[in-house]
Coordinates of C-alpha atoms and ligand atoms in Angstrom, one line a residue:
M1 CA -15.4 12.0 1.6
E2 CA -15.9 8.5 2.8
S3 CA -17.8 8.3 6.1
C4 CA -15.7 5.5 7.6
A5 CA -12.5 7.6 7.2
R6 CA -13.9 10.1 9.6
R7 CA -14.1 7.6 12.4
Y8 CA -11.8 7.5 15.3
P9 CA -11.2 3.8 15.8
A10 CA -11.3 2.7 19.4
P11 CA -8.1 1.1 20.6
H12 CA -9.6 -2.3 20.8
D13 CA -11.1 -2.1 17.3
A14 CA -8.1 -3.7 15.8
A15 CA -8.7 -7.0 17.5
R16 CA -12.3 -7.0 16.4
R17 CA -11.2 -6.6 12.8
G18 CA -9.0 -9.6 13.1
A19 CA -6.0 -7.5 12.4
H20 CA -2.6 -9.1 11.7
F21 CA -0.8 -6.6 13.9
V22 CA -1.0 -6.1 17.6
R23 CA -1.0 -2.4 18.3
N24 CA -0.2 -0.5 21.3
N25 CA -2.9 1.8 22.7
E26 CA -2.9 5.0 20.7
R27 CA -1.0 7.6 22.5
V28 CA -1.9 10.8 20.8
N29 CA -5.6 10.2 20.0
P30 CA -7.4 12.6 22.4
A31 CA -10.3 10.2 22.6
A32 CA -8.2 7.2 23.7
V33 CA -8.1 8.0 27.4
V34 CA -11.8 8.9 27.5
V35 CA -12.8 5.7 25.7
E36 CA -10.7 3.7 28.1
R37 CA -12.3 5.4 31.1
I38 CA -15.8 4.9 29.7
G39 CA -14.9 1.2 29.3
A40 CA -14.1 1.0 33.0
V41 CA -17.3 2.8 34.0
V42 CA -19.4 0.6 31.8
A43 CA -17.8 -2.6 33.1
R44 CA -18.5 -1.4 36.7
L45 CA -22.1 -0.2 36.0
Y46 CA -23.3 -3.0 33.7
P47 CA -21.1 -6.1 34.4
A48 CA -23.7 -8.4 32.7
A49 CA -23.6 -6.5 29.4
G50 CA -20.4 -8.1 28.2
D51 CA -17.5 -6.0 26.7
D52 CA -18.3 -5.9 23.1
H53 CA -19.5 -2.3 22.8
D54 CA -19.2 0.2 20.1
S55 CA -17.0 2.7 22.0
A56 CA -15.5 4.4 18.9
A57 CA -15.2 8.2 19.1
R58 CA -16.4 9.8 15.8
P59 CA -16.0 13.4 14.7
S60 CA -19.0 15.6 14.9
D61 CA -20.0 19.1 13.9
R62 CA -21.5 19.8 17.3
C63 CA -18.5 18.9 19.4
D64 CA -14.9 17.5 19.2
A65 CA -15.9 13.9 19.2
Q66 CA -19.0 11.8 19.7
I67 CA -19.3 8.4 21.3
N68 CA -22.4 6.1 20.6
I69 CA -21.9 3.5 23.2
A70 CA -25.1 4.1 25.1
L71 CA -27.3 3.2 22.1
G72 CA -26.2 -0.4 21.9
L73 CA -25.8 -0.7 25.6
A74 CA -29.4 0.5 26.3
R75 CA -30.8 -2.6 24.5
K76 CA -28.7 -4.9 26.6
V77 CA -29.6 -3.4 30.0
G78 CA -33.2 -2.5 29.2
K79 CA -33.0 1.2 29.9
S80 CA -33.4 4.3 27.6
P81 CA -30.2 5.3 25.8
R82 CA -30.3 8.8 27.2
D83 CA -30.5 7.4 30.8
V84 CA -27.6 5.1 30.1
A85 CA -25.6 8.0 28.7
Q86 CA -26.4 10.1 31.8
E87 CA -25.4 7.3 34.1
I88 CA -22.1 7.0 32.4
I89 CA -21.4 10.7 32.6
D90 CA -22.4 10.7 36.3
N91 CA -19.7 8.1 37.0
L92 CA -17.0 9.4 34.6
D93 CA -14.0 11.4 35.8
V94 CA -12.4 13.2 32.8
R95 CA -11.1 16.3 34.6
G96 CA -8.3 17.9 32.7
I97 CA -9.3 16.0 29.5
C98 CA -12.7 17.1 28.7
S99 CA -14.3 20.5 29.5
T100 CA -17.7 19.0 28.9
V101 CA -19.4 15.7 28.3
E102 CA -23.0 16.0 27.4
V103 CA -25.9 13.7 26.5
A104 CA -27.1 14.7 23.0
G105 CA -29.9 13.5 20.6
P106 CA -31.0 9.9 21.1
G107 CA -28.2 9.3 23.7
F108 CA -24.9 10.3 22.2
L109 CA -22.0 11.4 24.4
N110 CA -20.7 14.6 23.0
L111 CA -17.1 15.4 24.1
T112 CA -15.4 18.7 24.1
Y113 CA -11.7 18.5 25.0
E114 CA -9.9 20.8 27.3
D115 CA -7.5 23.0 25.3
A116 CA -4.6 22.0 27.5
H117 CA -5.3 18.3 26.7
L118 CA -5.1 19.0 23.0
A119 CA -2.1 21.3 23.3
S120 CA -0.1 18.8 25.2
L121 CA -0.9 16.0 22.7
L122 CA 0.1 18.4 19.8
A123 CA 3.3 19.2 21.5
A124 CA 4.0 15.5 21.8
V125 CA 3.4 14.9 18.1
S126 CA 5.5 17.9 17.2
H127 CA 8.4 16.6 19.3
D128 CA 8.2 13.1 17.7
D129 CA 10.1 12.3 14.5
S130 CA 7.3 9.8 13.8
L131 CA 4.6 12.5 14.3
G132 CA 2.8 10.4 16.9
V133 CA 2.7 7.2 14.8
H134 CA 3.5 4.5 17.3
R135 CA 5.4 1.3 16.7
A136 CA 3.8 -2.2 16.8
A137 CA 3.8 -3.9 20.1
T138 CA 5.3 -7.0 18.6
T139 CA 7.8 -7.0 15.7
Q140 CA 7.0 -9.2 12.8
N141 CA 9.2 -10.6 10.1
V142 CA 7.3 -9.5 7.1
V143 CA 8.1 -10.8 3.6
I144 CA 6.5 -8.6 0.9
D145 CA 6.1 -10.2 -2.5
Y146 CA 5.5 -7.4 -5.0
S147 CA 6.1 -6.1 -8.5
A148 CA 7.0 -9.5 -10.0
P149 CA 7.2 -8.8 -13.7
N150 CA 8.2 -11.5 -16.2
V151 CA 11.6 -11.8 -17.9
A152 CA 11.5 -10.9 -21.5
K153 CA 8.1 -9.4 -21.2
E154 CA 7.2 -5.8 -20.9
M155 CA 6.0 -4.4 -17.6
H156 CA 2.4 -3.2 -17.8
V157 CA 0.0 -1.4 -15.6
G158 CA -0.8 -4.5 -13.6
H159 CA 2.8 -4.5 -12.5
L160 CA 2.5 -0.8 -11.7
R161 CA -0.3 -1.6 -9.2
S162 CA 1.7 -4.3 -7.5
T163 CA 4.8 -2.2 -7.4
V164 CA 3.2 0.9 -6.0
I165 CA 1.0 -0.8 -3.5
G166 CA 3.7 -3.2 -2.4
D167 CA 6.2 -0.3 -2.0
A168 CA 3.8 1.7 0.2
L169 CA 3.3 -1.4 2.4
V170 CA 7.0 -1.9 2.7
R171 CA 7.4 1.7 3.9
M172 CA 4.5 1.5 6.3
C173 CA 5.6 -1.8 7.8
E174 CA 9.1 -0.5 8.4
R175 CA 7.7 2.6 10.0
A176 CA 5.6 0.3 12.3
G177 CA 8.9 -1.2 13.4
H178 CA 8.6 -4.5 11.6
K179 CA 11.5 -6.3 9.9
V180 CA 10.8 -6.3 6.2
V181 CA 12.2 -8.4 3.4
R182 CA 11.3 -7.3 -0.1
E183 CA 11.0 -10.1 -2.6
N184 CA 10.6 -9.6 -6.3
H185 CA 9.2 -12.9 -7.5
I186 CA 10.0 -12.4 -11.2
G187 CA 8.9 -14.9 -13.7
D188 CA 12.3 -16.2 -14.8
W189 CA 11.7 -19.9 -15.3
G190 CA 9.5 -22.3 -17.2
T191 CA 8.8 -23.6 -20.7
P192 CA 8.8 -20.3 -22.5
F193 CA 12.5 -20.0 -21.8
G194 CA 13.2 -22.8 -24.4
M195 CA 11.9 -20.6 -27.2
L196 CA 13.3 -17.4 -25.8
I197 CA 16.8 -18.8 -25.6
E198 CA 16.6 -20.3 -29.1
H199 CA 15.4 -16.9 -30.4
L200 CA 18.4 -15.3 -28.6
V201 CA 20.7 -17.8 -30.3
D202 CA 19.2 -16.9 -33.7
L203 CA 19.7 -13.2 -33.2
G204 CA 23.2 -13.6 -31.9
E205 CA 24.0 -12.6 -28.3
V206 CA 25.0 -9.1 -29.2
G207 CA 22.0 -8.4 -31.4
A208 CA 19.7 -9.9 -28.8
A209 CA 21.2 -7.8 -26.0
R210 CA 20.8 -4.7 -28.1
E211 CA 17.1 -5.5 -28.7
L212 CA 16.4 -6.2 -25.0
S213 CA 18.4 -3.2 -23.7
V214 CA 16.3 -0.7 -25.7
G215 CA 13.4 -2.1 -23.7
D216 CA 11.6 -3.7 -26.6
L217 CA 10.8 -6.8 -24.5
D218 CA 7.5 -7.4 -26.0
G219 CA 8.9 -7.4 -29.5
F220 CA 11.5 -10.0 -28.5
Y221 CA 8.9 -12.2 -26.9
K222 CA 6.5 -11.9 -29.9
Q223 CA 9.1 -12.8 -32.4
A224 CA 10.0 -15.9 -30.5
R225 CA 6.4 -16.9 -30.1
E226 CA 5.7 -16.4 -33.8
K227 CA 8.6 -18.7 -34.7
F228 CA 7.4 -21.2 -32.2
D229 CA 3.9 -21.2 -33.6
S230 CA 4.9 -21.4 -37.3
S231 CA 8.0 -23.7 -37.4
E232 CA 8.0 -27.2 -36.2
Q233 CA 11.7 -27.3 -36.3
F234 CA 11.9 -24.3 -34.0
Q235 CA 9.5 -26.0 -31.6
E236 CA 11.8 -29.0 -31.5
R237 CA 14.8 -26.8 -30.7
A238 CA 12.8 -25.0 -28.0
R239 CA 11.7 -28.2 -26.3
A240 CA 15.2 -29.6 -26.3
R241 CA 16.4 -26.3 -24.9
V242 CA 14.0 -26.6 -22.0
V243 CA 15.3 -30.0 -21.2
S244 CA 18.9 -28.7 -21.2
L245 CA 17.9 -25.7 -19.0
Q246 CA 16.2 -28.0 -16.5
G247 CA 19.1 -30.4 -16.7
G248 CA 21.5 -27.6 -15.7
D249 CA 23.5 -27.5 -19.0
A250 CA 26.2 -24.9 -18.5
E251 CA 26.0 -23.2 -21.9
T252 CA 22.2 -23.1 -21.7
L253 CA 22.3 -21.6 -18.2
R254 CA 24.7 -19.0 -19.5
L255 CA 22.3 -17.9 -22.2
W256 CA 19.4 -17.9 -19.8
R257 CA 21.4 -15.7 -17.4
L258 CA 22.0 -13.3 -20.2
L259 CA 18.2 -13.0 -20.8
V260 CA 17.5 -12.5 -17.1
A261 CA 20.3 -9.9 -16.7
E262 CA 19.1 -7.8 -19.6
S263 CA 15.5 -7.8 -18.3
A264 CA 16.6 -7.1 -14.8
R265 CA 18.5 -4.1 -16.0
Y266 CA 15.4 -2.9 -17.7
F267 CA 13.3 -3.4 -14.6
A268 CA 15.8 -1.4 -12.6
T269 CA 15.4 1.6 -14.9
V270 CA 11.6 1.4 -14.4
Y271 CA 12.0 1.2 -10.7
E272 CA 14.3 4.1 -10.6
K273 CA 11.9 6.2 -12.6
L274 CA 9.1 5.2 -10.3
G275 CA 11.2 5.9 -7.2
V276 CA 10.5 2.6 -5.4
L277 CA 12.7 0.8 -3.0
L278 CA 13.2 -2.4 -5.1
T279 CA 16.7 -3.1 -6.2
E280 CA 18.4 -5.9 -8.0
A281 CA 19.3 -7.4 -4.6
D282 CA 15.6 -8.0 -4.1
L283 CA 15.2 -10.2 -7.1
R284 CA 14.1 -13.6 -6.1
G285 CA 12.4 -15.2 -9.0
E286 CA 10.8 -18.5 -9.6
S287 CA 14.2 -20.0 -10.6
A288 CA 15.5 -19.4 -7.1
Y289 CA 13.2 -22.2 -5.8
N290 CA 14.5 -24.8 -8.3
A291 CA 16.6 -26.7 -5.8
L292 CA 13.6 -27.0 -3.5
L293 CA 11.1 -28.4 -6.0
S294 CA 12.1 -32.1 -5.5
E295 CA 11.9 -31.4 -1.8
V296 CA 8.3 -30.2 -2.2
V297 CA 7.4 -33.4 -4.0
A298 CA 9.2 -35.6 -1.4
R299 CA 7.6 -33.9 1.5
L300 CA 4.1 -34.1 0.0
K301 CA 4.7 -37.8 -0.8
K302 CA 5.8 -38.4 2.8
S303 CA 2.7 -36.9 4.2
S304 CA 0.6 -38.8 1.7
L305 CA -0.9 -35.7 0.1
L306 CA 0.3 -36.4 -3.4
T307 CA -2.0 -38.3 -5.8
V308 CA -1.6 -39.3 -9.4
D309 CA -4.4 -37.9 -11.5
D310 CA -4.3 -38.3 -15.3
S311 CA -0.6 -39.2 -14.9
A312 CA 0.2 -35.9 -13.3
E313 CA 1.2 -35.6 -9.6
V314 CA -1.3 -33.4 -7.8
V315 CA -2.8 -32.5 -4.4
F316 CA -6.5 -32.3 -3.9
V317 CA -7.6 -29.8 -1.3
D318 CA -11.1 -29.7 0.2
G319 CA -13.3 -26.9 -0.9
F320 CA -11.7 -26.3 -4.3
T321 CA -13.8 -27.3 -7.3
N322 CA -13.9 -26.5 -11.0
R323 CA -16.9 -25.1 -12.9
D324 CA -18.5 -28.6 -13.1
N325 CA -18.2 -28.9 -9.4
E326 CA -15.5 -31.6 -9.6
P327 CA -12.7 -31.5 -7.2
L328 CA -9.9 -29.2 -8.4
P329 CA -6.3 -30.4 -7.9
L330 CA -3.2 -28.3 -7.5
I331 CA -0.8 -29.7 -10.1
I332 CA 2.6 -30.2 -8.6
R333 CA 4.3 -32.1 -11.4
K334 CA 3.0 -32.3 -14.9
R335 CA 2.8 -35.5 -17.0
D336 CA 6.1 -34.6 -18.8
G337 CA 7.8 -34.3 -15.4
G338 CA 8.0 -30.5 -15.5
Y339 CA 7.1 -28.5 -12.5
N340 CA 4.6 -25.7 -12.3
Y341 CA 4.1 -22.1 -11.2
A342 CA 2.3 -23.6 -8.2
T343 CA 5.2 -25.9 -7.3
S344 CA 7.6 -23.0 -7.0
D345 CA 5.1 -21.0 -5.0
L346 CA 5.0 -23.9 -2.5
A347 CA 8.7 -24.1 -2.4
C348 CA 8.6 -20.3 -1.8
V349 CA 6.4 -20.7 1.3
I350 CA 8.9 -23.3 2.7
D351 CA 11.8 -20.9 2.0
R352 CA 10.1 -17.9 3.5
V353 CA 8.9 -19.6 6.6
E354 CA 11.9 -21.8 7.3
R355 CA 14.9 -19.8 5.9
I356 CA 13.7 -16.3 6.5
G357 CA 11.6 -17.0 9.5
A358 CA 8.7 -15.0 8.1
T359 CA 5.7 -14.5 10.4
L360 CA 3.7 -12.6 7.8
M361 CA 3.9 -13.0 4.1
L362 CA 2.1 -10.4 2.0
Y363 CA 1.4 -11.3 -1.7
V364 CA 0.7 -8.1 -3.6
V365 CA -0.8 -9.9 -6.6
G366 CA -3.8 -9.2 -8.8
A367 CA -7.2 -10.5 -7.8
P368 CA -7.3 -13.0 -10.7
Q369 CA -4.7 -15.1 -8.8
A370 CA -6.9 -15.4 -5.7
Q371 CA -7.7 -19.0 -6.3
H372 CA -4.1 -19.9 -7.0
L373 CA -2.9 -18.3 -3.8
S374 CA -5.7 -19.8 -1.7
M375 CA -4.8 -23.3 -3.0
I376 CA -1.1 -22.6 -2.1
E377 CA -2.1 -21.5 1.3
A378 CA -4.4 -24.6 1.8
V379 CA -1.7 -27.1 0.6
A380 CA 1.0 -25.4 2.6
T381 CA -1.2 -25.5 5.7
K382 CA -2.2 -29.1 5.2
A383 CA 1.4 -30.1 4.7
G384 CA 2.3 -28.3 8.0
W385 CA 4.7 -25.8 6.4
L386 CA 2.4 -22.9 7.1
A387 CA 1.4 -22.7 10.8
P388 CA 0.9 -19.9 13.3
P389 CA 2.4 -17.5 13.9
A390 CA 3.3 -17.6 10.2
Q391 CA 0.5 -16.6 7.9
M392 CA 0.0 -15.5 4.3
V393 CA -2.2 -12.7 3.1
H394 CA -3.2 -12.1 -0.5
V395 CA -3.2 -8.3 -0.9
A396 CA -5.3 -8.4 -4.0
F397 CA -6.0 -5.6 -6.4
G398 CA -8.3 -4.8 -9.3
S399 CA -7.5 -3.7 -12.9
V400 CA -6.6 -0.4 -14.4
L401 CA -9.2 0.5 -17.0
G402 CA -9.3 2.9 -19.9
S403 CA -12.0 5.6 -20.4
D404 CA -14.0 2.9 -22.2
K405 CA -14.1 0.9 -18.9
K406 CA -12.2 -1.9 -20.5
M407 CA -8.6 -3.0 -19.7
L408 CA -6.3 0.0 -20.4
K409 CA -4.9 -0.2 -23.9
S410 CA -2.8 2.1 -26.0
R411 CA -4.2 3.7 -29.1
S412 CA -2.8 1.0 -31.2
G413 CA -4.7 -1.6 -29.1
Q414 CA -1.5 -2.9 -27.4
A415 CA -1.0 -3.2 -23.7
V416 CA 0.3 0.2 -22.4
K417 CA 4.0 0.1 -21.6
L418 CA 4.6 1.2 -18.1
I419 CA 7.7 3.2 -18.9
E420 CA 5.9 5.2 -21.6
L421 CA 3.1 6.0 -19.2
L422 CA 5.6 7.3 -16.7
D423 CA 7.4 9.5 -19.2
E424 CA 4.1 10.9 -20.4
A425 CA 3.1 11.7 -16.8
V426 CA 6.3 13.8 -16.3
E427 CA 5.8 15.6 -19.7
R428 CA 2.3 16.5 -18.8
A429 CA 3.3 17.7 -15.3
D430 CA 6.1 19.7 -16.8
A431 CA 3.7 21.5 -19.2
S432 CA 1.3 22.3 -16.5
I433 CA 3.9 23.8 -14.1
A434 CA 5.4 25.8 -17.0
Q435 CA 2.0 27.3 -17.3
K436 CA 1.3 27.8 -13.6
N437 CA 4.7 29.0 -12.5
P438 CA 6.6 30.3 -15.5
E439 CA 9.3 31.9 -13.2
L440 CA 10.6 28.5 -12.0
P441 CA 14.1 27.9 -13.5
A442 CA 14.0 25.1 -16.0
A443 CA 16.2 22.6 -14.1
Q444 CA 14.1 23.0 -11.0
R445 CA 11.0 22.7 -13.1
R446 CA 12.2 19.4 -14.5
N447 CA 12.7 18.0 -11.0
V448 CA 9.4 19.2 -9.7
A449 CA 7.7 17.8 -12.8
R450 CA 9.2 14.4 -12.1
M451 CA 7.9 14.5 -8.5
I452 CA 4.4 15.7 -9.5
G453 CA 4.1 13.4 -12.6
I454 CA 5.3 10.3 -10.9
G455 CA 3.4 11.2 -7.7
A456 CA 0.2 11.7 -9.6
V457 CA 0.4 8.3 -11.2
K458 CA 1.2 6.6 -7.9
Y459 CA -1.4 8.5 -5.9
A460 CA -4.2 7.8 -8.5
D461 CA -3.4 4.2 -8.0
L462 CA -3.2 4.2 -4.2
A463 CA -6.1 6.5 -3.6
N464 CA -8.5 4.0 -4.9
D465 CA -9.6 1.0 -2.8
R466 CA -7.1 -1.5 -4.1
V467 CA -9.7 -4.3 -4.5
K468 CA -11.6 -2.2 -7.0
D469 CA -10.8 -1.5 -10.7
Y470 CA -10.1 2.1 -11.5
V471 CA -10.2 4.3 -14.6
F472 CA -6.9 5.8 -15.6
D473 CA -7.6 9.5 -16.2
W474 CA -4.8 11.9 -17.0
E475 CA -6.8 15.1 -16.4
R476 CA -8.1 13.9 -13.0
M477 CA -4.8 12.6 -11.6
L478 CA -2.9 15.7 -12.6
S479 CA -5.5 18.1 -11.4
F480 CA -4.5 20.5 -8.6
D481 CA -8.0 20.1 -7.2
G482 CA -9.6 17.1 -5.5
N483 CA -8.1 13.9 -4.0
T484 CA -4.8 14.0 -6.1
A485 CA -1.1 14.1 -5.4
P486 CA -0.7 17.6 -6.9
Y487 CA -3.3 18.9 -4.6
L488 CA -1.5 17.5 -1.5
Q489 CA 1.9 18.5 -2.8
Y490 CA 0.6 22.0 -3.5
A491 CA -0.7 22.4 0.0
H492 CA 2.7 21.3 1.3
A493 CA 4.6 23.7 -1.0
R494 CA 2.3 26.6 0.0
I495 CA 3.2 26.1 3.6
C496 CA 6.9 26.1 2.7
S497 CA 6.4 29.4 1.0
I498 CA 4.8 30.9 4.1
F499 CA 8.0 30.2 6.0
R500 CA 10.1 31.6 3.2
R501 CA 8.1 34.8 3.1
A502 CA 8.2 35.1 6.9
Q503 CA 12.0 34.3 6.9
V504 CA 11.4 32.0 9.8
T505 CA 12.9 28.5 9.9
R506 CA 10.5 25.6 10.3
E507 CA 12.3 24.2 13.3
S508 CA 12.1 27.5 15.2
V509 CA 8.3 27.4 15.6
R510 CA 8.2 23.9 17.0
S511 CA 8.2 24.9 20.7
A512 CA 5.7 27.7 20.2
K513 CA 2.6 27.2 22.4
I514 CA -0.4 26.1 20.3
S515 CA -3.7 27.8 21.3
L516 CA -6.9 26.8 19.6
V517 CA -9.3 29.6 19.6
H518 CA -10.8 29.7 16.1
P519 CA -13.0 26.7 15.1
N520 CA -10.9 26.1 12.1
E521 CA -7.7 25.9 14.2
R522 CA -9.4 23.4 16.4
A523 CA -10.7 21.3 13.4
L524 CA -7.2 21.2 11.9
A525 CA -5.6 20.3 15.3
L526 CA -8.0 17.5 15.9
W527 CA -7.2 16.0 12.5
L528 CA -3.5 16.3 13.0
L529 CA -3.9 14.2 16.1
Q530 CA -5.5 11.4 14.0
Y531 CA -2.4 10.7 11.9
D532 CA -1.5 7.8 14.1
S533 CA -5.0 6.3 13.9
A534 CA -5.2 6.8 10.2
F535 CA -1.8 5.3 9.6
W536 CA -2.7 2.1 11.5
D537 CA -6.1 1.9 10.1
S538 CA -4.5 1.9 6.7
L539 CA -1.8 -0.6 7.5
E540 CA -4.0 -3.1 9.3
R541 CA -6.1 -3.4 6.2
Y542 CA -3.2 -3.2 3.8
S543 CA -5.2 -0.4 2.3
P544 CA -3.1 2.7 1.4
H545 CA -6.3 4.5 0.1
R546 CA -7.3 5.1 3.7
L547 CA -4.1 7.0 4.3
C548 CA -4.8 9.0 1.1
T549 CA -8.3 9.8 2.4
Y550 CA -6.8 11.1 5.7
L551 CA -4.3 13.3 3.9
Y552 CA -6.9 14.7 1.6
E553 CA -9.1 15.7 4.5
L554 CA -6.0 17.2 6.2
S555 CA -5.4 19.4 3.2
T556 CA -9.0 20.4 3.1
R557 CA -9.0 21.3 6.7
Y558 CA -5.8 23.2 6.3
T559 CA -7.2 25.2 3.4
A560 CA -10.2 26.2 5.5
F561 CA -7.9 27.2 8.4
Y562 CA -5.7 29.2 6.0
E563 CA -8.7 31.0 4.6
H564 CA -10.1 32.0 8.0
C565 CA -7.1 32.4 10.3
P566 CA -4.5 34.9 9.1
V567 CA -1.0 33.5 9.9
L568 CA 1.6 36.2 9.1
K569 CA -1.0 38.9 9.7
A570 CA -2.2 37.5 12.9
D571 CA -3.2 40.0 15.7
D572 CA -0.3 39.2 17.9
A573 CA 3.0 37.4 18.0
A574 CA 1.7 34.5 20.1
T575 CA -1.2 33.8 17.7
R576 CA 1.2 34.1 14.8
D577 CA 3.6 31.6 16.3
S578 CA 0.9 29.2 17.3
R579 CA -0.5 29.3 13.8
L580 CA 3.0 28.9 12.2
H581 CA 3.4 25.9 14.5
L582 CA 0.2 24.4 13.1
C583 CA 1.3 25.1 9.6
D584 CA 4.6 23.4 10.2
L585 CA 3.0 20.4 11.7
T586 CA 0.5 20.1 8.8
A587 CA 3.4 20.2 6.3
R588 CA 5.3 17.6 8.2
V589 CA 2.3 15.2 8.3
L590 CA 1.6 15.8 4.7
S591 CA 5.1 15.1 3.5
D592 CA 5.5 12.1 5.9
G593 CA 2.2 10.7 4.8
L594 CA 3.2 11.1 1.1
L595 CA 6.6 9.5 1.9
M596 CA 4.8 6.5 3.3
L597 CA 3.1 6.3 -0.1
G598 CA 6.4 6.7 -1.9
I599 CA 5.6 10.2 -3.1
E600 CA 7.9 13.2 -2.8
S601 CA 6.9 16.6 -1.6
P602 CA 8.5 19.6 -3.4
E603 CA 9.1 22.7 -1.4
Q604 CA 8.2 24.9 -4.3
M605 CA 6.1 24.2 -7.4
Ligands
LIG1 N1 5.0 -13.1 -12.2 C1 3.6 -13.2 -11.8 C2 2.7 -12.4 -12.8 O1 3.2 -11.5 -13.6 C3 3.3 -12.7 -10.5 C4 4.0 -13.4 -9.3 C5 3.4 -13.1 -8.0 N2 4.0 -13.8 -6.9 C6 3.9 -15.1 -6.6 N3 4.6 -15.5 -5.5 N4 3.2 -15.9 -7.2 O2 1.5 -12.6 -12.8

């Protein structure tokens, strides 16, 4: 368990982190009102101490929450932390909210909430379709650039990461109330298309389409490459084809469209398997910016940013140097007059800011492209196309590794095809359910296997801090124990089965009064009230793993609750209903949290 995930962030923490979102005060965090009142007391008692205090409330074994503000404050005001803590308590009115606030240890403030305070917040969460997750104070126009495979190339695990992380961010941004535009910046333009089109011509359109439609994209690409490398005549044809393509020759464009359409169809099958929101309507590849490329050059010229370097047109930006410490240019137009990946990314910034009105652009792209994207950002800023409120953020991610800690490869040493990986996940999940629950009818098992297999792959990716590499491990990701999708899905399914056994509908318990007598009931309830904080903490850092950590802790607390607090065999009807209500709320938060990650929650497994 990560220690930071156990924190209750204070409402003003977001600003301190330089978050890109302005958030409302948290409404269902039981600590929020206490933190606010302590802030007011501190401002009154110690006006000279500034307002940059650590007022975050953190969970503790000794009490419901602990606040450490007195420790830092003591240094500033020259008193002992315990004295400062006592002075705060003497001036603090939290009647109806806390039953006790005590000085503990070196000067901690230990809070114990009134049951009524928790019960009313739980009721608010239960009555809210968003389960307490508040909407952003200001709506942003967010463009999320994700997935972005390349035409006539196989999708690999790098695209899995971008697709899965990007899709979770889309869902979370939408939940936060932002306007989201999904953009799949596929690689559908550039010099390789000369050789790809010529190869298509050689195969004949029908033959080529057949080859591409079975999903052997890499085979197609490799054959074209081999011809290009071995035949000078083919090279000539390929070069001439690039010229026709860029010149807008109708027949060439028709052949090019054929290639793109076949790949797009293939991408769509992968997306459907993965269960992500991307559709063909979200395709906006490099070629979409063609018409804007000359505009980029003209604007850069006009603002005198363009220089000629080694007969290429380039922009130099401060702070970027190569290995030999020489200034590193961003190449806008190559010596042969052709444009670059960078040029279309600059056009793309103009398009997103000026046409779409984006205020926030998220680039869910692998870490190796960090320098490329920083240069784009620097040039676009210098040129004045990118200015507040618009900003771009590189949501970078690391690599997927094999058990040898090297880039994940198939047994034959090839890059692993994403689609084969997904099929294998479903097969493995199917086998493990068949073993665990042999009574489940085959058709239902297939469907559950799909949810578990795909969920396991997605979750294993999302549960790791995205900036780090992770090791792809079938056993671990499909395990029903630990921080995995199957563990969370199982906790959810188990709750559904309690309701089936009780023959009680989920909705019917939602107005039952929740009473928190047993410590495990209280621990579960306190964690349910942190969903809003965990959601925002995760979104503000574009870090889905934080939401995973929250959900894992929720399942763990639920398991402990279920072990110690009989539900259907509770002593009296009121306790039973209260506990059923907690069960229902837990299942709702679990499935909602998984939904935010793009993962389904079966009711039975
Ligand atoms: N197609 C590129 C690749 O496979 C990723 C594109 C990312 N988006 C962008 N706007 N550059 O590496």
